[in-house]
């Protein structure tokens, strides 16, 4: 039977016709009409006006018709809530039908109708169905609890559905168990305060492990995922769980495989038994390799995950590099990922294989890919020192092909090789110089110029070459211009006599341009050269920091976190889930800091050469000049700079800026002894909840260390002893640095103050709210749990003063979605006090500006986990006491905590 | 066509997808995971169509991709093929299927055996019968298999002729370099079954050399413990067609390469000469051989003479296709002739890679062999058969 006929009615009054048919007496006609309605719905036509008429068809014995009507209801109930109420009776009736299929269908559809009024009616039938005799109905009901939670969490909690759901975990039917697990983990994920509503204990885990062997593949994924959220109490438990899930590695479903890998990778952290570990490592290899022969989409996700795995445990795939060799008809996204992993796995043992592969790729058709391949050769040279000779030969071979983009790319990577192995390969410079004409891309030109500048004393005609480049100076890319300027200055310092004219020319060219960066660098060189040539030499020709082979590695803490998220989206994006929490609200392209950076791309080079000039201790004048480059004023008040800024204006601005910033500096240096804000102690654990143990406390930061200050009181009727404390994993990785030091015995009504030094090197897990800390305290009576909030300002480190340039560029780079704004009320201090108060809590003022009568502070904070937070505080003088706080950071999750900190500090 | 399982998401979310689609040159290059400001789009490309899942929360992407593939598998199973017209033609069934397969983001029934009990696949006879009797193709009873411990098999299966066929299929993925030596070679193997047995048969399959299989993925019906301890495949099969195991023999072991290419190609002289010959084939005939050469852009046309088979050159996609057919070891197939280049084009340095396809019947290149097939639990004597096929997977030769 062909359904396409339902699509063809496009005559006038279609809706009208359908209405007629829906009201027809003939069953056949009715069913066809509903089908037509659904057809219209699937292609996005609005058939909501037919709602009451479709609803009329609901009471029927025909299951197909019923299903179709239910489908319609799910789509349109939201827009017609009042009408939808009419359907409730039928639903309730259906949920008591004799046929389990109809019972389940009713409960399933009701859960999909996202109308509050309906949800209320859902409770009774749902409760019944959760206790239904038929497992099919039970498992449908379990899913329904999760749906209901999504619509109305309070209702679920009030009605006790969570406990009922938990009971289902021990059901005899595996389908019911796996659906209950799935529902529970979804509820836990969306719980508002981040504390899992239902936690798994060892017995529950055991039940899951039994269900794991019997349930369908999708259920296995859910169970494995909740296993990965469980922390085994000891190594033995971890080992036994590992052993029980290893068979899942041989499952045909890739999702099951990868989830198993996740659990194993996570538990491997706890296991210390080397033999067991190496056995596991061996077991992990084949499934990962097998994933590479699946469909391309699966391969892609697998490759992104393998990228993480090889960073964490390279030994798993060390011998499997061939599996990552590229087929020319792989989709481009797979080629790039495979290339990435090949470089990661490249080692002394396999480098010759890798290189011959890469050379092969260098001859492919796809330009982007060829470029990446050439770049990869350079990265291998830098990573595997023994292979650098061979890599350079390979690159030279490629240059000889004279294919334009290959040559350009080769020049760029050769520059990196020169940086890694200075003075080793000058012999090839002449070959490079032969290809000068082909270079038309800025990055390649800039790289070539850098090489010439660096080896100016060995290239006889360096001056001529650079002069040639200088001819098109005005039209060149800024990157090339900057590089050319620096290179010519280098040449001048090395061979002053012959290049005197050249340097004059480039300096005057540079200082006459509109680009502030270029102009400033020109001025600085000019002043340096005229004031103190020796200093200039030190600055320009200073030692450059060595580049290392694997600059693209993820930070270890991030890597550890991502390992826990293998198989999830986080692992595909290589950023922690908190960077895009709740998925729905905050999802964006990876932010700059997390993008794996190409080895010493020209950007690095730029940074280095500018830091060569700015940060060497050759004199504070230079530092200050750079600190207040015109760019900074431009960012704050762009209207100040006319488009054709003349040099005088520039200098004026410089001076103006200087004065302003001096004030801030003086202020900072003359600050009185630090007294940071300490929140008053709050009651954390009331006596009645813990059999007489009362704890109140707070957190402070002293001398760069964090302390947890507690007052422990014994309100019970017996002496307390044997105290110990433990923290749950938390957002900042806070753990006790020492054991808890309390008196051995706490007699009746005795209270004792204790100060516990904390370290922030523990395991990290995101909490909600972010600064939430769950604490377990043990004594001779039992173990008690409480949660407290750590005021975030104790994590503000003393080295939180950001370089001004860096501040400005970072501020500009962070996109608007990384900004959060708050208003602070009733701040009755003058700006000096504000700056002072904040400074004592490690909130550093970078610059200050008076704009249109209001004072604007730019401040930086560095958290103990190395996250930078940039803020802008606007103080309005008119209605004194009101400020606005806008803050930017790589993750805005911290925003509300930081706001709270500002508020507390300023109100103290 | 769209179907929502949670809150309704506007169609405009697809615009992100279409935008991305404009950027890519070939449809296979579509990135599988796309991030939009509020959703993730997870895509698969199959049967010349994109299947896009829109997710709002953190989910394992593999889970979604696997599921999408399973959906397409089911469509193919139901309708014989999967195409735009087929989907349009059967949209109601498809809608019903999707509704049975997923609830609130949790997969429900993905085994075609169970789905077929819930929703009957279309067939002409039943359509006529339904119109006459007014019945529908949706079953009113709960499928028996869904909740039992063997969810993949329905109960009450009956056949007049009880048959069980097994195909051992091996695909050779290889990259061969210019000089003919192997860069990488691996075997991707499957055992596909077509089982038409009544009742609840319990089968065991034993291999002569099970040790070859060290990296295996099993259908859920296979009892893993039995395999671990005895290296015997023991299972109650689903009814109909399914993949029992898939296995992988990695590049670590030596893989026999059944075919070789002698080639000469020079764009400067505009000449091409390719000969195909059998290598390690254990005396079996190599069939269905075809050679595919993607040419550089500058190649206008090829004028060639094949000693056997047919050739074609598509000047748009720049692909030279030579269908060779069988290889006669006494008279090796050859193709030679001239290539004409666009006038004034730059000299071509890069050499193409060649894709080769072939089939060898009655041979599993890894040497895997089934020794016994036994059935327990039922009394009748089934007809059993095992077939071996070796095929080219991604078999590439670099020129």
mmCIF file of C-alpha atoms in Angstrom, chain B residues 186-325:
data_model
loop_
_atom_site.group_PDB
_atom_site.id
_atom_site.type_symbol
_atom_site.label_atom_id
_atom_site.label_comp_id
_atom_site.label_asym_id
_atom_site.label_seq_id
_atom_site.Cartn_x
_atom_site.Cartn_y
_atom_site.Cartn_z
ATOM 1 C CA UNK B 186 43.850 -6.088 7.487
ATOM 2 C CA UNK B 187 40.854 -8.309 7.211
ATOM 3 C CA UNK B 188 37.369 -7.372 8.229
ATOM 4 C CA UNK B 189 35.314 -10.532 8.507
ATOM 5 C CA UNK B 190 31.673 -11.320 9.122
ATOM 6 C CA UNK B 191 29.539 -14.368 9.587
ATOM 7 C CA UNK B 192 26.122 -13.504 8.211
ATOM 8 C CA UNK B 193 23.297 -15.938 8.701
ATOM 9 C CA UNK B 194 19.983 -16.669 7.126
ATOM 10 C CA UNK B 195 18.135 -18.864 9.594
ATOM 11 C CA UNK B 196 14.735 -20.314 8.904
ATOM 12 C CA UNK B 197 14.234 -22.783 11.708
ATOM 13 C CA UNK B 198 11.054 -23.604 13.598
ATOM 14 C CA UNK B 199 10.687 -23.360 17.349
ATOM 15 C CA UNK B 200 13.570 -22.440 19.640
ATOM 16 C CA UNK B 201 16.672 -24.009 18.105
ATOM 17 C CA UNK B 202 19.907 -23.793 20.066
ATOM 18 C CA UNK B 203 22.891 -23.827 17.712
ATOM 19 C CA UNK B 204 26.587 -24.286 18.177
ATOM 20 C CA UNK B 205 29.218 -23.504 15.619
ATOM 21 C CA UNK B 206 32.778 -24.722 15.965
ATOM 22 C CA UNK B 207 35.779 -23.649 13.961
ATOM 23 C CA UNK B 208 38.803 -25.612 12.828
ATOM 24 C CA UNK B 209 41.028 -22.742 13.787
ATOM 25 C CA UNK B 210 39.237 -20.454 16.256
ATOM 26 C CA UNK B 211 42.516 -18.939 17.332
ATOM 27 C CA UNK B 212 42.445 -16.658 14.294
ATOM 28 C CA UNK B 213 39.581 -14.832 15.955
ATOM 29 C CA UNK B 214 41.045 -12.702 18.699
ATOM 30 C CA UNK B 215 39.151 -9.497 18.061
ATOM 31 C CA UNK B 216 35.499 -10.393 17.694
ATOM 32 C CA UNK B 217 32.221 -8.553 18.121
ATOM 33 C CA UNK B 218 29.199 -10.719 18.795
ATOM 34 C CA UNK B 219 25.522 -10.487 18.168
ATOM 35 C CA UNK B 220 23.822 -10.304 21.581
ATOM 36 C CA UNK B 221 22.545 -13.862 21.106
ATOM 37 C CA UNK B 222 26.024 -15.403 21.384
ATOM 38 C CA UNK B 223 26.894 -16.797 24.801
ATOM 39 C CA UNK B 224 30.093 -15.055 25.616
ATOM 40 C CA UNK B 225 31.232 -17.286 28.458
ATOM 41 C CA UNK B 226 31.090 -20.372 26.293
ATOM 42 C CA UNK B 227 33.256 -18.641 23.703
ATOM 43 C CA UNK B 228 35.763 -17.555 26.338
ATOM 44 C CA UNK B 229 36.153 -21.021 27.745
ATOM 45 C CA UNK B 230 35.684 -23.352 24.759
ATOM 46 C CA UNK B 231 35.961 -21.097 21.697
ATOM 47 C CA UNK B 232 32.600 -22.372 20.518
ATOM 48 C CA UNK B 233 29.825 -20.115 19.249
ATOM 49 C CA UNK B 234 26.691 -21.133 21.081
ATOM 50 C CA UNK B 235 23.459 -19.233 20.454
ATOM 51 C CA UNK B 236 19.716 -19.205 19.969
ATOM 52 C CA UNK B 237 19.457 -17.384 16.649
ATOM 53 C CA UNK B 238 17.043 -14.602 15.738
ATOM 54 C CA UNK B 239 14.667 -15.496 12.966
ATOM 55 C CA UNK B 240 15.754 -14.456 9.484
ATOM 56 C CA UNK B 241 18.837 -12.548 8.388
ATOM 57 C CA UNK B 242 21.355 -11.243 10.868
ATOM 58 C CA UNK B 243 25.070 -10.831 11.480
ATOM 59 C CA UNK B 244 26.295 -13.406 13.968
ATOM 60 C CA UNK B 245 29.822 -12.138 14.511
ATOM 61 C CA UNK B 246 32.154 -9.673 12.954
ATOM 62 C CA UNK B 247 35.859 -10.005 13.449
ATOM 63 C CA UNK B 248 38.962 -8.137 12.669
ATOM 64 C CA UNK B 249 42.365 -9.459 11.829
ATOM 65 C CA UNK B 250 44.753 -6.633 12.329
ATOM 66 C CA UNK B 251 47.788 -5.433 10.512
ATOM 67 C CA UNK B 252 49.907 -7.235 13.093
ATOM 68 C CA UNK B 253 49.470 -10.572 11.375
ATOM 69 C CA UNK B 254 50.423 -11.328 7.811
ATOM 70 C CA UNK B 255 47.543 -11.038 5.393
ATOM 71 C CA UNK B 256 47.665 -12.785 2.041
ATOM 72 C CA UNK B 257 47.145 -10.328 -0.801
ATOM 73 C CA UNK B 258 45.178 -12.108 -3.525
ATOM 74 C CA UNK B 259 45.790 -9.728 -6.423
ATOM 75 C CA UNK B 260 48.554 -7.616 -7.928
ATOM 76 C CA UNK B 261 48.797 -4.765 -10.391
ATOM 77 C CA UNK B 262 51.557 -4.080 -12.894
ATOM 78 C CA UNK B 263 51.309 -0.506 -13.941
ATOM 79 C CA UNK B 264 52.940 2.228 -15.848
ATOM 80 C CA UNK B 265 51.449 5.692 -15.892
ATOM 81 C CA UNK B 266 53.073 8.870 -17.120
ATOM 82 C CA UNK B 267 51.194 12.084 -17.635
ATOM 83 C CA UNK B 268 54.138 13.686 -19.357
ATOM 84 C CA UNK B 269 54.074 11.107 -22.099
ATOM 85 C CA UNK B 270 50.319 10.694 -21.738
ATOM 86 C CA UNK B 271 50.577 6.943 -21.446
ATOM 87 C CA UNK B 272 48.876 4.390 -19.215
ATOM 88 C CA UNK B 273 49.358 0.638 -19.032
ATOM 89 C CA UNK B 274 47.855 -1.551 -16.287
ATOM 90 C CA UNK B 275 47.915 -5.327 -15.955
ATOM 91 C CA UNK B 276 46.054 -7.229 -13.246
ATOM 92 C CA UNK B 277 47.105 -10.649 -12.012
ATOM 93 C CA UNK B 278 46.189 -13.106 -9.262
ATOM 94 C CA UNK B 279 48.632 -13.566 -6.400
ATOM 95 C CA UNK B 280 47.840 -15.761 -3.382
ATOM 96 C CA UNK B 281 44.441 -17.203 -4.248
ATOM 97 C CA UNK B 282 44.865 -20.859 -3.281
ATOM 98 C CA UNK B 283 43.836 -21.878 -6.777
ATOM 99 C CA UNK B 284 40.505 -20.079 -6.703
ATOM 100 C CA UNK B 285 39.308 -17.848 -9.450
ATOM 101 C CA UNK B 286 39.268 -14.088 -8.963
ATOM 102 C CA UNK B 287 35.972 -12.660 -10.168
ATOM 103 C CA UNK B 288 34.133 -9.378 -10.493
ATOM 104 C CA UNK B 289 37.393 -7.503 -10.770
ATOM 105 C CA UNK B 290 37.108 -3.796 -11.380
ATOM 106 C CA UNK B 291 39.725 -1.068 -11.293
ATOM 107 C CA UNK B 292 38.936 2.530 -10.514
ATOM 108 C CA UNK B 293 41.463 5.308 -11.139
ATOM 109 C CA UNK B 294 40.613 8.848 -10.037
ATOM 110 C CA UNK B 295 42.551 11.045 -12.450
ATOM 111 C CA UNK B 296 43.965 14.498 -11.791
ATOM 112 C CA UNK B 297 41.792 17.430 -12.844
ATOM 113 C CA UNK B 298 43.834 18.214 -15.913
ATOM 114 C CA UNK B 299 43.047 14.896 -17.619
ATOM 115 C CA UNK B 300 40.549 15.525 -20.401
ATOM 116 C CA UNK B 301 40.032 12.076 -21.762
ATOM 117 C CA UNK B 302 41.513 8.592 -22.006
ATOM 118 C CA UNK B 303 41.694 6.495 -25.125
ATOM 119 C CA UNK B 304 42.473 2.972 -24.034
ATOM 120 C CA UNK B 305 42.281 -0.576 -25.298
ATOM 121 C CA UNK B 306 41.396 -3.262 -22.739
ATOM 122 C CA UNK B 307 42.277 -6.874 -23.485
ATOM 123 C CA UNK B 308 39.032 -7.853 -21.796
ATOM 124 C CA UNK B 309 36.105 -6.144 -20.108
ATOM 125 C CA UNK B 310 34.861 -2.610 -20.623
ATOM 126 C CA UNK B 311 36.207 0.729 -19.580
ATOM 127 C CA UNK B 312 34.690 4.178 -19.183
ATOM 128 C CA UNK B 313 36.047 7.579 -18.318
ATOM 129 C CA UNK B 314 33.800 10.159 -16.762
ATOM 130 C CA UNK B 315 35.228 13.576 -17.671
ATOM 131 C CA UNK B 316 33.170 15.276 -14.951
ATOM 132 C CA UNK B 317 34.178 13.236 -11.924
ATOM 133 C CA UNK B 318 37.530 12.362 -13.606
ATOM 134 C CA UNK B 319 37.233 8.712 -12.775
ATOM 135 C CA UNK B 320 38.483 5.948 -15.020
ATOM 136 C CA UNK B 321 36.543 2.763 -14.436
ATOM 137 C CA UNK B 322 37.612 -0.551 -15.887
ATOM 138 C CA UNK B 323 35.350 -3.555 -15.320
ATOM 139 C CA UNK B 324 37.606 -6.501 -15.837
ATOM 140 C CA UNK B 325 35.461 -9.487 -14.920
#
